[in-house]
Structures are given as structure tokens and as C-alpha cells.
C-alpha positions as a LaTeX table, in Angstrom:
\begin{tabular}{lrrr}
\hline
Residue & $x$ (\AA) & $y$ (\AA) & $z$ (\AA) \\
\hline
Met1 & $-0.01$ & $-0.01$ & $-0.03$ \\
Thr2 & 1.22 & 3.45 & $-0.87$ \\
Ser3 & 0.04 & 7.08 & $-0.20$ \\
Ser4 & $-2.86$ & 8.00 & $-2.59$ \\
Pro5 & $-2.56$ & 10.92 & $-5.23$ \\
Ala6 & $-5.52$ & 13.15 & $-4.96$ \\
Leu7 & $-7.02$ & 11.74 & $-8.16$ \\
Thr8 & $-6.45$ & 8.06 & $-7.76$ \\
Pro9 & $-9.55$ & 6.20 & $-8.61$ \\
Ala10 & $-11.45$ & 4.16 & $-6.00$ \\
Val11 & $-14.77$ & 2.36 & $-5.82$ \\
Leu12 & $-17.10$ & 1.25 & $-3.00$ \\
Val13 & $-18.78$ & $-2.00$ & $-3.77$ \\
Leu14 & $-21.62$ & $-3.23$ & $-1.63$ \\
Glu15 & $-22.63$ & $-6.91$ & $-1.41$ \\
Asp16 & $-25.90$ & $-6.29$ & $-3.18$ \\
Gly17 & $-23.93$ & $-5.10$ & $-6.17$ \\
Thr18 & $-24.39$ & $-1.33$ & $-5.59$ \\
Arg19 & $-21.29$ & 0.68 & $-6.57$ \\
Tyr20 & $-20.02$ & 4.12 & $-5.94$ \\
Ala21 & $-17.15$ & 5.67 & $-7.69$ \\
Gly22 & $-14.72$ & 8.14 & $-5.98$ \\
Arg23 & $-11.19$ & 9.02 & $-5.30$ \\
Ala24 & $-8.60$ & 7.08 & $-2.93$ \\
Tyr25 & $-8.27$ & 8.46 & 0.53 \\
Gly26 & $-5.54$ & 7.13 & 2.86 \\
Ala27 & $-3.73$ & 4.01 & 1.84 \\
Val28 & $-4.19$ & 2.63 & $-1.61$ \\
Gly29 & $-5.31$ & $-1.04$ & $-2.24$ \\
Thr30 & $-8.29$ & $-3.26$ & $-1.13$ \\
Thr31 & $-10.10$ & $-3.61$ & 2.09 \\
Ile32 & $-13.34$ & $-5.60$ & 2.93 \\
Gly33 & $-15.57$ & $-5.41$ & 5.90 \\
Glu34 & $-19.07$ & $-4.54$ & 7.13 \\
Val35 & $-20.12$ & $-1.08$ & 5.85 \\
Val36 & $-21.67$ & 1.05 & 8.65 \\
Phe37 & $-22.24$ & 4.62 & 9.22 \\
Ala38 & $-21.44$ & 7.07 & 12.27 \\
Thr39 & $-23.46$ & 10.16 & 12.54 \\
Gly40 & $-21.24$ & 12.28 & 14.80 \\
Met41 & $-20.18$ & 15.64 & 13.30 \\
Ser42 & $-17.02$ & 15.60 & 15.46 \\
Gly43 & $-14.75$ & 13.09 & 17.16 \\
Tyr44 & $-13.54$ & 11.21 & 14.06 \\
Gln45 & $-10.22$ & 10.55 & 15.78 \\
Glu46 & $-11.90$ & 8.90 & 18.63 \\
Thr47 & $-14.02$ & 6.89 & 16.24 \\
Ile48 & $-11.42$ & 5.38 & 14.10 \\
Thr49 & $-9.26$ & 4.39 & 17.07 \\
Asp50 & $-12.16$ & 2.73 & 18.91 \\
Pro51 & $-11.59$ & $-1.07$ & 18.90 \\
Ser52 & $-15.15$ & $-1.68$ & 18.64 \\
Tyr53 & $-14.95$ & $-0.79$ & 14.88 \\
Ala54 & $-12.65$ & $-3.63$ & 14.09 \\
Gly55 & $-13.81$ & $-5.47$ & 11.02 \\
Gln56 & $-16.02$ & $-2.48$ & 9.90 \\
Ile57 & $-15.73$ & 0.07 & 7.04 \\
Val58 & $-16.92$ & 3.24 & 8.55 \\
Leu59 & $-18.82$ & 6.01 & 6.65 \\
Gln60 & $-18.83$ & 9.39 & 8.24 \\
Thr61 & $-22.26$ & 11.10 & 7.53 \\
Ala62 & $-20.76$ & 14.47 & 8.35 \\
Pro63 & $-19.54$ & 15.84 & 4.98 \\
His64 & $-16.26$ & 17.50 & 6.09 \\
Ile65 & $-13.80$ & 15.35 & 7.92 \\
Gly66 & $-10.01$ & 15.97 & 8.81 \\
Asn67 & $-10.24$ & 19.62 & 9.45 \\
Thr68 & $-8.52$ & 19.42 & 12.90 \\
Gly69 & $-6.11$ & 16.82 & 12.00 \\
Met70 & $-4.64$ & 14.19 & 14.50 \\
Asn71 & $-3.12$ & 14.72 & 17.80 \\
Asp72 & $-1.48$ & 12.51 & 20.57 \\
Glu73 & $-4.07$ & 13.24 & 23.25 \\
Asp74 & $-7.37$ & 11.90 & 21.75 \\
Pro75 & $-6.69$ & 8.45 & 20.64 \\
Glu76 & $-8.79$ & 5.75 & 22.22 \\
Ser77 & $-6.03$ & 3.15 & 21.57 \\
Asp78 & $-2.72$ & 2.87 & 20.01 \\
Arg79 & $-3.79$ & 2.46 & 16.38 \\
Ile80 & $-6.74$ & 2.80 & 14.01 \\
Trp81 & $-9.06$ & $-0.07$ & 14.03 \\
Val82 & $-11.53$ & 0.63 & 11.19 \\
Ala83 & $-11.18$ & $-1.76$ & 8.47 \\
Gly84 & $-11.82$ & 0.98 & 5.91 \\
Tyr85 & $-12.97$ & 4.73 & 5.88 \\
Ile86 & $-15.69$ & 6.50 & 3.75 \\
Val87 & $-15.74$ & 10.37 & 3.73 \\
Arg88 & $-17.29$ & 12.81 & 1.31 \\
Asp89 & $-14.91$ & 15.92 & 1.40 \\
Pro90 & $-11.72$ & 15.27 & 3.35 \\
Ser91 & $-9.71$ & 18.42 & 4.40 \\
Arg92 & $-6.41$ & 18.62 & 2.92 \\
Val93 & $-5.50$ & 21.47 & 5.20 \\
Val94 & $-5.08$ & 20.82 & 8.99 \\
Ser95 & $-6.12$ & 23.73 & 11.33 \\
Asn96 & $-5.90$ & 23.11 & 15.07 \\
Trp97 & $-3.20$ & 24.08 & 17.56 \\
Arg98 & $-2.89$ & 20.56 & 18.99 \\
Ala99 & $-2.71$ & 18.71 & 15.45 \\
Asn100 & 0.76 & 17.05 & 14.69 \\
Ala101 & $-0.33$ & 15.07 & 11.61 \\
Ser102 & $-3.08$ & 15.08 & 9.06 \\
Leu103 & $-5.72$ & 12.38 & 9.02 \\
Asp104 & $-4.86$ & 11.29 & 5.52 \\
Asp105 & $-1.11$ & 10.91 & 6.74 \\
Val106 & $-2.28$ & 8.66 & 9.63 \\
Leu107 & $-4.44$ & 6.49 & 7.57 \\
Val108 & $-1.61$ & 5.89 & 5.16 \\
Gln109 & 0.78 & 5.15 & 8.12 \\
Asp110 & $-1.69$ & 2.50 & 9.55 \\
Gly111 & $-2.50$ & 1.14 & 6.06 \\
Ile112 & $-6.21$ & 2.02 & 6.17 \\
Val113 & $-7.75$ & 2.07 & 2.77 \\
Gly114 & $-10.32$ & 4.65 & 2.31 \\
Ile115 & $-12.48$ & 6.54 & $-0.40$ \\
Ser116 & $-13.61$ & 10.05 & $-0.66$ \\
Gly117 & $-15.65$ & 12.06 & $-3.10$ \\
Ile118 & $-18.75$ & 9.88 & $-3.08$ \\
Asp119 & $-22.27$ & 10.87 & $-2.07$ \\
Thr120 & $-22.11$ & 9.61 & 1.56 \\
Arg121 & $-25.74$ & 10.66 & 1.99 \\
Ala122 & $-26.96$ & 8.31 & $-0.70$ \\
Val123 & $-24.87$ & 5.40 & 0.82 \\
Thr124 & $-26.24$ & 6.18 & 4.18 \\
Arg125 & $-29.96$ & 6.16 & 2.93 \\
His126 & $-29.20$ & 2.90 & 1.07 \\
Ile127 & $-27.87$ & 1.25 & 4.20 \\
Arg128 & $-30.75$ & 2.53 & 6.38 \\
Ser129 & $-33.20$ & 0.88 & 3.86 \\
Ala130 & $-31.29$ & $-2.27$ & 3.02 \\
Gly131 & $-29.38$ & $-2.70$ & 6.30 \\
Ser132 & $-25.64$ & $-2.85$ & 7.04 \\
Met133 & $-23.79$ & $-5.18$ & 4.68 \\
Arg134 & $-20.53$ & $-6.35$ & 3.60 \\
Gly135 & $-18.60$ & $-4.08$ & 1.17 \\
Gly136 & $-15.17$ & $-3.45$ & $-0.25$ \\
Ile137 & $-12.93$ & $-0.38$ & $-1.09$ \\
Phe138 & $-10.99$ & $-0.84$ & $-4.14$ \\
Ser139 & $-8.42$ & 1.84 & $-5.09$ \\
Gly140 & $-5.45$ & 2.16 & $-7.30$ \\
Asp141 & $-5.00$ & $-0.95$ & $-9.57$ \\
Ala142 & $-7.70$ & $-2.79$ & $-7.51$ \\
Ala143 & $-10.28$ & $-0.13$ & $-8.76$ \\
Ala144 & $-9.78$ & $-1.48$ & $-12.29$ \\
Leu145 & $-10.53$ & $-5.18$ & $-11.56$ \\
Asp146 & $-13.59$ & $-6.60$ & $-13.15$ \\
Asp147 & $-16.92$ & $-5.65$ & $-11.47$ \\
Ala148 & $-17.82$ & $-9.21$ & $-10.93$ \\
Glu149 & $-14.44$ & $-10.11$ & $-9.47$ \\
Gln150 & $-14.73$ & $-7.13$ & $-6.84$ \\
Leu151 & $-18.20$ & $-8.43$ & $-5.89$ \\
Arg152 & $-16.84$ & $-11.95$ & $-5.64$ \\
Leu153 & $-14.28$ & $-10.87$ & $-3.18$ \\
Val154 & $-16.81$ & $-9.05$ & $-1.16$ \\
His155 & $-19.10$ & $-12.11$ & $-0.99$ \\
Glu156 & $-16.18$ & $-14.21$ & 0.22 \\
Ala157 & $-15.69$ & $-12.10$ & 3.40 \\
Pro158 & $-17.39$ & $-13.31$ & 6.55 \\
Glu159 & $-20.57$ & $-11.76$ & 7.92 \\
Met160 & $-20.33$ & $-9.96$ & 11.08 \\
Ser161 & $-22.94$ & $-12.22$ & 12.62 \\
Gly162 & $-21.25$ & $-15.19$ & 14.27 \\
Gln163 & $-17.84$ & $-13.56$ & 14.49 \\
Asn164 & $-15.81$ & $-13.37$ & 17.86 \\
Leu165 & $-13.36$ & $-10.54$ & 17.31 \\
Ser166 & $-12.32$ & $-9.95$ & 20.89 \\
Ala167 & $-8.87$ & $-11.68$ & 20.44 \\
Gln168 & $-8.06$ & $-9.32$ & 17.67 \\
Val169 & $-8.38$ & $-6.08$ & 19.95 \\
Ser170 & $-7.59$ & $-7.28$ & 23.46 \\
Val171 & $-4.34$ & $-6.64$ & 25.23 \\
Asp172 & $-1.87$ & $-9.56$ & 25.24 \\
Val173 & $-0.74$ & $-8.96$ & 28.86 \\
Ala174 & $-2.53$ & $-7.36$ & 31.80 \\
Thr175 & $-1.85$ & $-3.65$ & 32.55 \\
Ile176 & $-2.57$ & $-1.65$ & 35.75 \\
Thr177 & $-3.62$ & 2.05 & 36.02 \\
Thr178 & $-3.24$ & 3.44 & 39.50 \\
Ala179 & $-6.38$ & 4.78 & 41.21 \\
Ile180 & $-6.76$ & 8.54 & 41.56 \\
Gly181 & $-7.90$ & 9.94 & 44.93 \\
Glu182 & $-9.35$ & 7.77 & 47.61 \\
Arg183 & $-8.84$ & 4.08 & 46.64 \\
Ile184 & $-11.80$ & 1.76 & 46.50 \\
Gly185 & $-9.87$ & $-1.30$ & 45.50 \\
Asn186 & $-8.82$ & $-3.43$ & 42.51 \\
Leu187 & $-11.13$ & $-3.57$ & 39.55 \\
Ala188 & $-10.88$ & $-6.48$ & 36.98 \\
Val189 & $-11.69$ & $-5.12$ & 33.50 \\
Leu190 & $-12.05$ & $-7.76$ & 30.94 \\
Asp191 & $-10.61$ & $-6.19$ & 27.71 \\
Leu192 & $-12.92$ & $-6.96$ & 24.86 \\
Gly193 & $-11.94$ & $-3.69$ & 23.12 \\
Val194 & $-11.61$ & $-1.29$ & 25.88 \\
Lys195 & $-11.17$ & 2.46 & 25.35 \\
Gln196 & $-8.64$ & 4.66 & 27.13 \\
Ala197 & $-11.28$ & 7.00 & 28.32 \\
Thr198 & $-13.08$ & 4.27 & 30.07 \\
Ile199 & $-9.81$ & 3.26 & 31.91 \\
Asp200 & $-9.27$ & 7.00 & 32.86 \\
Asn201 & $-12.98$ & 7.39 & 34.12 \\
Leu202 & $-12.62$ & 4.24 & 36.31 \\
Ala203 & $-9.36$ & 5.27 & 37.67 \\
Ala204 & $-10.74$ & 8.59 & 38.47 \\
Arg205 & $-13.34$ & 7.10 & 40.74 \\
Gly206 & $-10.73$ & 5.41 & 43.00 \\
Phe207 & $-10.38$ & 2.00 & 41.25 \\
Glu208 & $-6.93$ & 0.48 & 40.59 \\
Val209 & $-7.81$ & $-0.83$ & 37.16 \\
His210 & $-6.36$ & $-4.02$ & 36.10 \\
Val211 & $-7.02$ & $-4.50$ & 32.26 \\
Leu212 & $-7.03$ & $-8.28$ & 31.59 \\
Pro213 & $-6.75$ & $-10.17$ & 28.42 \\
Gln214 & $-9.94$ & $-11.45$ & 26.87 \\
Arg215 & $-8.54$ & $-14.99$ & 27.36 \\
Ser216 & $-8.44$ & $-14.55$ & 31.12 \\
Thr217 & $-10.23$ & $-17.15$ & 33.13 \\
Ile218 & $-12.36$ & $-16.72$ & 36.43 \\
Asp219 & $-9.27$ & $-17.81$ & 38.27 \\
Asp220 & $-7.12$ & $-15.03$ & 36.63 \\
Ile221 & $-9.87$ & $-12.52$ & 37.75 \\
Arg222 & $-9.96$ & $-13.92$ & 41.40 \\
Ala223 & $-6.12$ & $-13.71$ & 41.47 \\
Ile224 & $-6.19$ & $-9.88$ & 41.63 \\
Asp225 & $-8.57$ & $-9.93$ & 44.59 \\
Pro226 & $-11.10$ & $-7.56$ & 42.75 \\
Val227 & $-13.79$ & $-5.63$ & 44.63 \\
Ala228 & $-15.72$ & $-5.62$ & 41.15 \\
Val229 & $-15.61$ & $-6.64$ & 37.55 \\
Phe230 & $-16.08$ & $-4.65$ & 34.35 \\
Tyr231 & $-16.77$ & $-5.88$ & 30.88 \\
Ser232 & $-15.67$ & $-3.39$ & 28.00 \\
Asn233 & $-17.11$ & $-2.45$ & 24.75 \\
Gly234 & $-15.77$ & $-4.48$ & 21.80 \\
Pro235 & $-16.56$ & $-5.61$ & 18.27 \\
Gly236 & $-18.35$ & $-8.87$ & 17.16 \\
Asp237 & $-21.43$ & $-10.98$ & 17.93 \\
Pro238 & $-22.29$ & $-11.60$ & 21.50 \\
Ser239 & $-23.68$ & $-14.90$ & 20.65 \\
Ala240 & $-20.18$ & $-16.03$ & 19.72 \\
Ser241 & $-18.68$ & $-15.22$ & 23.09 \\
Asp242 & $-19.96$ & $-18.02$ & 25.26 \\
Asp243 & $-16.76$ & $-18.27$ & 27.08 \\
His244 & $-17.01$ & $-14.66$ & 28.34 \\
Val245 & $-20.68$ & $-15.26$ & 29.33 \\
Ala246 & $-19.63$ & $-18.23$ & 31.39 \\
Ile247 & $-17.06$ & $-16.24$ & 33.19 \\
Leu248 & $-19.63$ & $-13.50$ & 33.79 \\
Arg249 & $-21.96$ & $-15.98$ & 35.32 \\
Ala250 & $-19.32$ & $-17.09$ & 37.70 \\
Val251 & $-18.71$ & $-13.42$ & 38.74 \\
Leu252 & $-22.60$ & $-12.97$ & 39.36 \\
Asp253 & $-22.58$ & $-16.23$ & 41.28 \\
Glu254 & $-19.83$ & $-14.92$ & 43.63 \\
Gly255 & $-21.76$ & $-11.78$ & 44.24 \\
Leu256 & $-19.11$ & $-9.41$ & 42.84 \\
Pro257 & $-20.41$ & $-6.04$ & 41.64 \\
Phe258 & $-20.52$ & $-5.85$ & 37.90 \\
Phe259 & $-20.74$ & $-2.97$ & 35.32 \\
Gly260 & $-20.78$ & $-3.57$ & 31.56 \\
Ile261 & $-20.86$ & $-1.09$ & 28.63 \\
Cys262 & $-21.79$ & $-1.87$ & 24.98 \\
Phe263 & $-20.58$ & $-5.41$ & 24.26 \\
Gly264 & $-20.49$ & $-5.89$ & 28.08 \\
Asn265 & $-24.18$ & $-4.97$ & 28.15 \\
Gln266 & $-25.00$ & $-7.60$ & 25.63 \\
Leu267 & $-22.93$ & $-10.15$ & 27.57 \\
Leu268 & $-24.74$ & $-9.41$ & 30.78 \\
Gly269 & $-28.05$ & $-9.98$ & 28.93 \\
Arg270 & $-26.90$ & $-13.39$ & 27.88 \\
Ala271 & $-25.51$ & $-14.14$ & 31.29 \\
Leu272 & $-28.90$ & $-13.27$ & 32.70 \\
Gly273 & $-30.41$ & $-15.72$ & 30.11 \\
Leu274 & $-31.72$ & $-13.17$ & 27.59 \\
Gly275 & $-31.21$ & $-13.24$ & 23.96 \\
Thr276 & $-29.34$ & $-10.81$ & 21.51 \\
Tyr277 & $-30.01$ & $-10.04$ & 17.88 \\
Lys278 & $-28.57$ & $-7.84$ & 15.07 \\
Leu279 & $-29.87$ & $-4.45$ & 14.37 \\
Pro280 & $-30.69$ & $-3.58$ & 10.79 \\
Phe281 & $-28.00$ & $-0.76$ & 10.63 \\
Gly282 & $-26.96$ & $-0.22$ & 14.20 \\
His283 & $-26.39$ & 2.79 & 16.33 \\
Arg284 & $-23.19$ & 4.78 & 15.77 \\
Gly285 & $-22.58$ & 8.26 & 16.64 \\
Ile286 & $-22.38$ & 10.83 & 19.58 \\
Asn287 & $-26.02$ & 12.20 & 19.22 \\
Gln288 & $-28.22$ & 9.35 & 20.24 \\
Pro289 & $-31.10$ & 10.12 & 22.62 \\
Val290 & $-31.68$ & 7.65 & 25.54 \\
Leu291 & $-34.35$ & 7.72 & 28.33 \\
Asp292 & $-32.91$ & 6.85 & 31.66 \\
Lys293 & $-36.06$ & 5.28 & 33.34 \\
Thr294 & $-34.61$ & 5.81 & 36.78 \\
Thr295 & $-34.45$ & 9.56 & 36.51 \\
Gly296 & $-36.88$ & 10.19 & 33.70 \\
Lys297 & $-34.24$ & 12.29 & 31.98 \\
Val298 & $-33.38$ & 12.02 & 28.23 \\
Glu299 & $-29.59$ & 11.86 & 27.67 \\
Ile300 & $-27.72$ & 12.54 & 24.38 \\
Thr301 & $-25.25$ & 9.61 & 24.27 \\
Ala302 & $-22.47$ & 8.14 & 22.31 \\
His303 & $-23.14$ & 4.69 & 20.55 \\
Asn304 & $-21.34$ & 2.11 & 18.50 \\
His305 & $-23.29$ & $-1.12$ & 18.37 \\
Gly306 & $-24.78$ & $-3.37$ & 15.74 \\
Phe307 & $-26.42$ & $-5.90$ & 18.17 \\
Ala308 & $-28.81$ & $-5.32$ & 21.02 \\
Val309 & $-30.32$ & $-7.22$ & 23.88 \\
Asp310 & $-34.02$ & $-8.74$ & 23.64 \\
Ala311 & $-35.85$ & $-8.01$ & 26.84 \\
Pro312 & $-39.32$ & $-6.38$ & 27.84 \\
Leu313 & $-39.11$ & $-2.73$ & 27.99 \\
Glu314 & $-41.71$ & $-2.23$ & 30.71 \\
Gly315 & $-41.89$ & $-3.56$ & 34.28 \\
Thr316 & $-39.61$ & $-6.21$ & 35.80 \\
Phe317 & $-39.03$ & $-9.75$ & 34.72 \\
Asp318 & $-37.32$ & $-12.80$ & 36.12 \\
Ser319 & $-33.86$ & $-13.72$ & 34.98 \\
Pro320 & $-34.21$ & $-16.89$ & 33.03 \\
Asn321 & $-30.88$ & $-18.01$ & 34.57 \\
Gly322 & $-32.06$ & $-17.51$ & 38.09 \\
Tyr323 & $-30.52$ & $-14.14$ & 38.96 \\
Gly324 & $-33.84$ & $-12.66$ & 40.32 \\
Lys325 & $-35.74$ & $-9.79$ & 39.12 \\
Val326 & $-34.41$ & $-7.56$ & 36.21 \\
Glu327 & $-35.44$ & $-4.36$ & 34.49 \\
Val328 & $-34.50$ & $-2.42$ & 31.46 \\
Ser329 & $-33.14$ & 0.70 & 32.90 \\
His330 & $-32.50$ & 2.74 & 29.61 \\
Ile331 & $-34.37$ & 2.84 & 26.41 \\
Gly332 & $-33.04$ & 4.15 & 22.93 \\
Leu333 & $-35.81$ & 6.78 & 21.83 \\
Asn334 & $-35.16$ & 6.53 & 18.19 \\
Asp335 & $-36.26$ & 2.96 & 17.80 \\
Asn336 & $-36.94$ & 1.65 & 21.37 \\
Val337 & $-33.89$ & $-0.60$ & 21.68 \\
Val338 & $-32.80$ & $-1.87$ & 25.04 \\
Glu339 & $-30.03$ & 0.56 & 26.12 \\
Gly340 & $-29.31$ & $-0.61$ & 29.65 \\
Leu341 & $-30.18$ & $-3.53$ & 32.13 \\
Arg342 & $-30.25$ & $-3.44$ & 36.00 \\
Ala343 & $-30.44$ & $-6.59$ & 38.08 \\
Leu344 & $-32.64$ & $-5.83$ & 41.26 \\
Glu345 & $-31.40$ & $-8.74$ & 43.42 \\
Ile346 & $-27.59$ & $-8.80$ & 42.67 \\
Pro347 & $-25.25$ & $-6.01$ & 42.28 \\
Ala348 & $-24.99$ & $-5.88$ & 38.51 \\
Phe349 & $-26.01$ & $-3.24$ & 35.69 \\
Ser350 & $-25.00$ & $-2.32$ & 32.17 \\
Val351 & $-25.64$ & 0.24 & 29.40 \\
Gln352 & $-25.49$ & $-0.31$ & 25.68 \\
Tyr353 & $-23.89$ & 3.06 & 24.95 \\
His354 & $-20.46$ & 4.63 & 25.87 \\
Pro355 & $-20.76$ & 6.74 & 29.03 \\
Glu356 & $-17.00$ & 7.74 & 28.74 \\
Ala357 & $-17.71$ & 9.69 & 25.47 \\
Ala358 & $-14.41$ & 11.07 & 25.18 \\
Ala359 & $-15.39$ & 13.22 & 22.16 \\
Gly360 & $-18.57$ & 14.20 & 23.99 \\
Pro361 & $-21.41$ & 14.14 & 24.96 \\
His362 & $-20.91$ & 13.83 & 28.89 \\
Asp363 & $-24.63$ & 13.43 & 29.79 \\
Ala364 & $-24.07$ & 9.90 & 31.00 \\
Asn365 & $-20.79$ & 10.15 & 32.65 \\
Tyr366 & $-22.55$ & 9.81 & 36.10 \\
Leu367 & $-22.79$ & 6.05 & 35.45 \\
Phe368 & $-19.17$ & 5.64 & 36.70 \\
Asp369 & $-20.26$ & 7.36 & 39.80 \\
Arg370 & $-23.16$ & 5.01 & 40.10 \\
Phe371 & $-20.84$ & 2.05 & 39.87 \\
Ala372 & $-18.44$ & 3.27 & 42.49 \\
Glu373 & $-21.45$ & 3.79 & 44.83 \\
Leu374 & $-22.64$ & 0.35 & 44.09 \\
Val375 & $-19.27$ & $-1.20$ & 44.84 \\
Ile376 & $-18.85$ & 0.85 & 48.04 \\
Ser377 & $-22.36$ & 0.10 & 49.36 \\
Thr378 & $-21.62$ & $-3.61$ & 48.52 \\
Gln379 & $-18.54$ & $-3.56$ & 50.55 \\
Lys380 & $-20.43$ & $-1.97$ & 53.53 \\
Gly381 & $-23.04$ & $-4.58$ & 53.26 \\
Ala382 & $-20.51$ & $-7.41$ & 53.40 \\
Lys383 & $-18.98$ & $-6.05$ & 56.76 \\
\hline
\end{tabular}
């Protein structure tokens, strides 16, 4: 892969045969993944470095991307995770005092094949109608491949359903972030694609954050003598993560407080005995309205998920796996998707969205306080 001259041809090919011709952006070559759209008007650096986007070609619905460049403070991980990148009008000039590189340069550096100059609004409307689907970006010599050959390559790629991608994004060895302020205790974070802002928020609440590889066992978790367990966001299909569900059930059986976000919410749902399903085109962006049923407030929240938990929205229900009464705590107001779960008889809750929201908004940041309070109250009750 090499850097793309401004007029290098590129084409986006969707699995239903729809094609969009444009120009190469970032690295030149071929990439294939699930094509999804993100509706945030800002925060593109946080988006592309979010491990939850592994395996996905991300389309930005905002037309102008790259204006503020890239910096060393805002990444959510140490690399770009998107499989490919689609923008309409990329900025070729960087204008921000913190920037030390252009988005284009970093895409080239990390080998991320992208496309620009296409009607991203038309692609978004097509995905909203037909649903997220596999697609490929072909640029440079690959753009000249026969149409049928390009489509064949797209069809050969695996669908997102059934994929377990945690091993691709998790740390290889455990890391520790020291607690800030009054220390609550050791927190076991199972890294399924955790973001740096999440770790920072947990440490700021007094947790000594132990980020553990996704292959960790319940004995590995017990070994750090945790006061609680946290499951992070991450890519893939929750129905393909039975091992993580089994570990979580052991955590719940031991009465350890639990908090999960995004993928962690889906895995809590499955641990409680609920099902999960794939959304038609998912929720991705930093402008999603969610109702907190506990307070009655509507929060604007950051999302990145293509799967959801299947649970009754009103009232309480019994956990099919014997964990007592459960309720849906948060509801997405765009489409009534389950956005949070709360167990009423064990110390466990989760949300489907991202309360750390490093790029904003910060409406849901209180959830980290709620988790710390849950852990402290559980500790007091045990004495």
C-alpha cells in the first residue's frame, strides 16, 4: 500500500452489487468489511481508534472530515481499528493548535484504505433501507478489477454475525492503571476492546484498574482480589462469546459487583439468560437520545453497536438463569432498543452506549459514579 495521489480512482462495492465511484483516501489497495455509518459531526479521531470498529468500514455522515487533523491526546487506543474509511470531502489542510499530523497521513501510516468524493448521504440512505452489509473499497490498480471479481471478493468475506473478534483487539498482557484519589480497590476489566477514556474514568473514581486479556479465566480474575468486575465495549457478535458469558456467570454467582458497557451490556443480557439480535443498521454516533427510566431524564449519548439485547421494555421480569428480578433501565428513543439493564437482586447493571464519550457528550458520565457507589455499598453490606 502506498499514499494516494488526490485523483487516484477508487470504488466502493456493496454486497448487493451497488457501486459508488470516487477517489482514494488514505492508503491505496483493497479492504473488505461490514459497511456502517457514524452520525457524529466531530470526534472522528476517537471513532477510528475505537477497537469496537474492528472489521467495519466506517462511513462518516458529516461531509467535512479531517479539518482538525490528528493529535497525541485524543486516541482511544494505540492504532486505527476501522477496516476502511469513507468520507465525502476530506480536508487537505489541518487547522488546530494540537494537531501534529493530518488524518490522511495517519490513515496511510496505519494502512487504512479509504475512499472520498462519493455521495455519503446516498450510501447512508441505502444502508438505512437495506441494512448494514459487507462491502469493499478498491483503489488504485484494484479499482480497475472486473466488477464481478470485486463483488466476488466482497461475498467471500465473513458476515459480522457469528464473529468473535475479541482476540484481535484485546491486550496480550495485563496492565494496571493506578487509582486517583481515595482508593476503592482492584477492579478487573476484561478487555474486549476497551477504550482509554473508560480506563481513565474508572481510575478517577478510585479504582485500581487491572485490564486483563480477553482470554483470562475466572481464576485469573480472582487472582487480583477484585472488588468488582467490568466488561468493556468491543466488536463482534455476542452470541459467539459463550466463554465470556460463562465467566460473567461465575462473577455474578460470587456476588461481585458488575458493570458492563456496550458489548458488556450484551454479555450481561446473555448471562442473565436473555437473547441478543443484530440490528438492521445499528447505532453509531455521539448524538443518540436515550431515556434513563430511573430519573426520567433524556440523555444525548455516544453509541457504537450493531447488536442489542432482547428484553421487555416495561416492568420487571425474572432472569431466565435464576438471578432474580431484572429491569430495562434505559431505552433508545429513536427505535425503542434496550440501552441498559439493571439486576434488582444482585449488584449488576450495564448500558449499551458509551458513558465515557471522550469526544462528547458527557450526559451519561454519572454512570461511573453510580458504579463506584454500588461497589462501596456492597462492601459496606458485606461487613
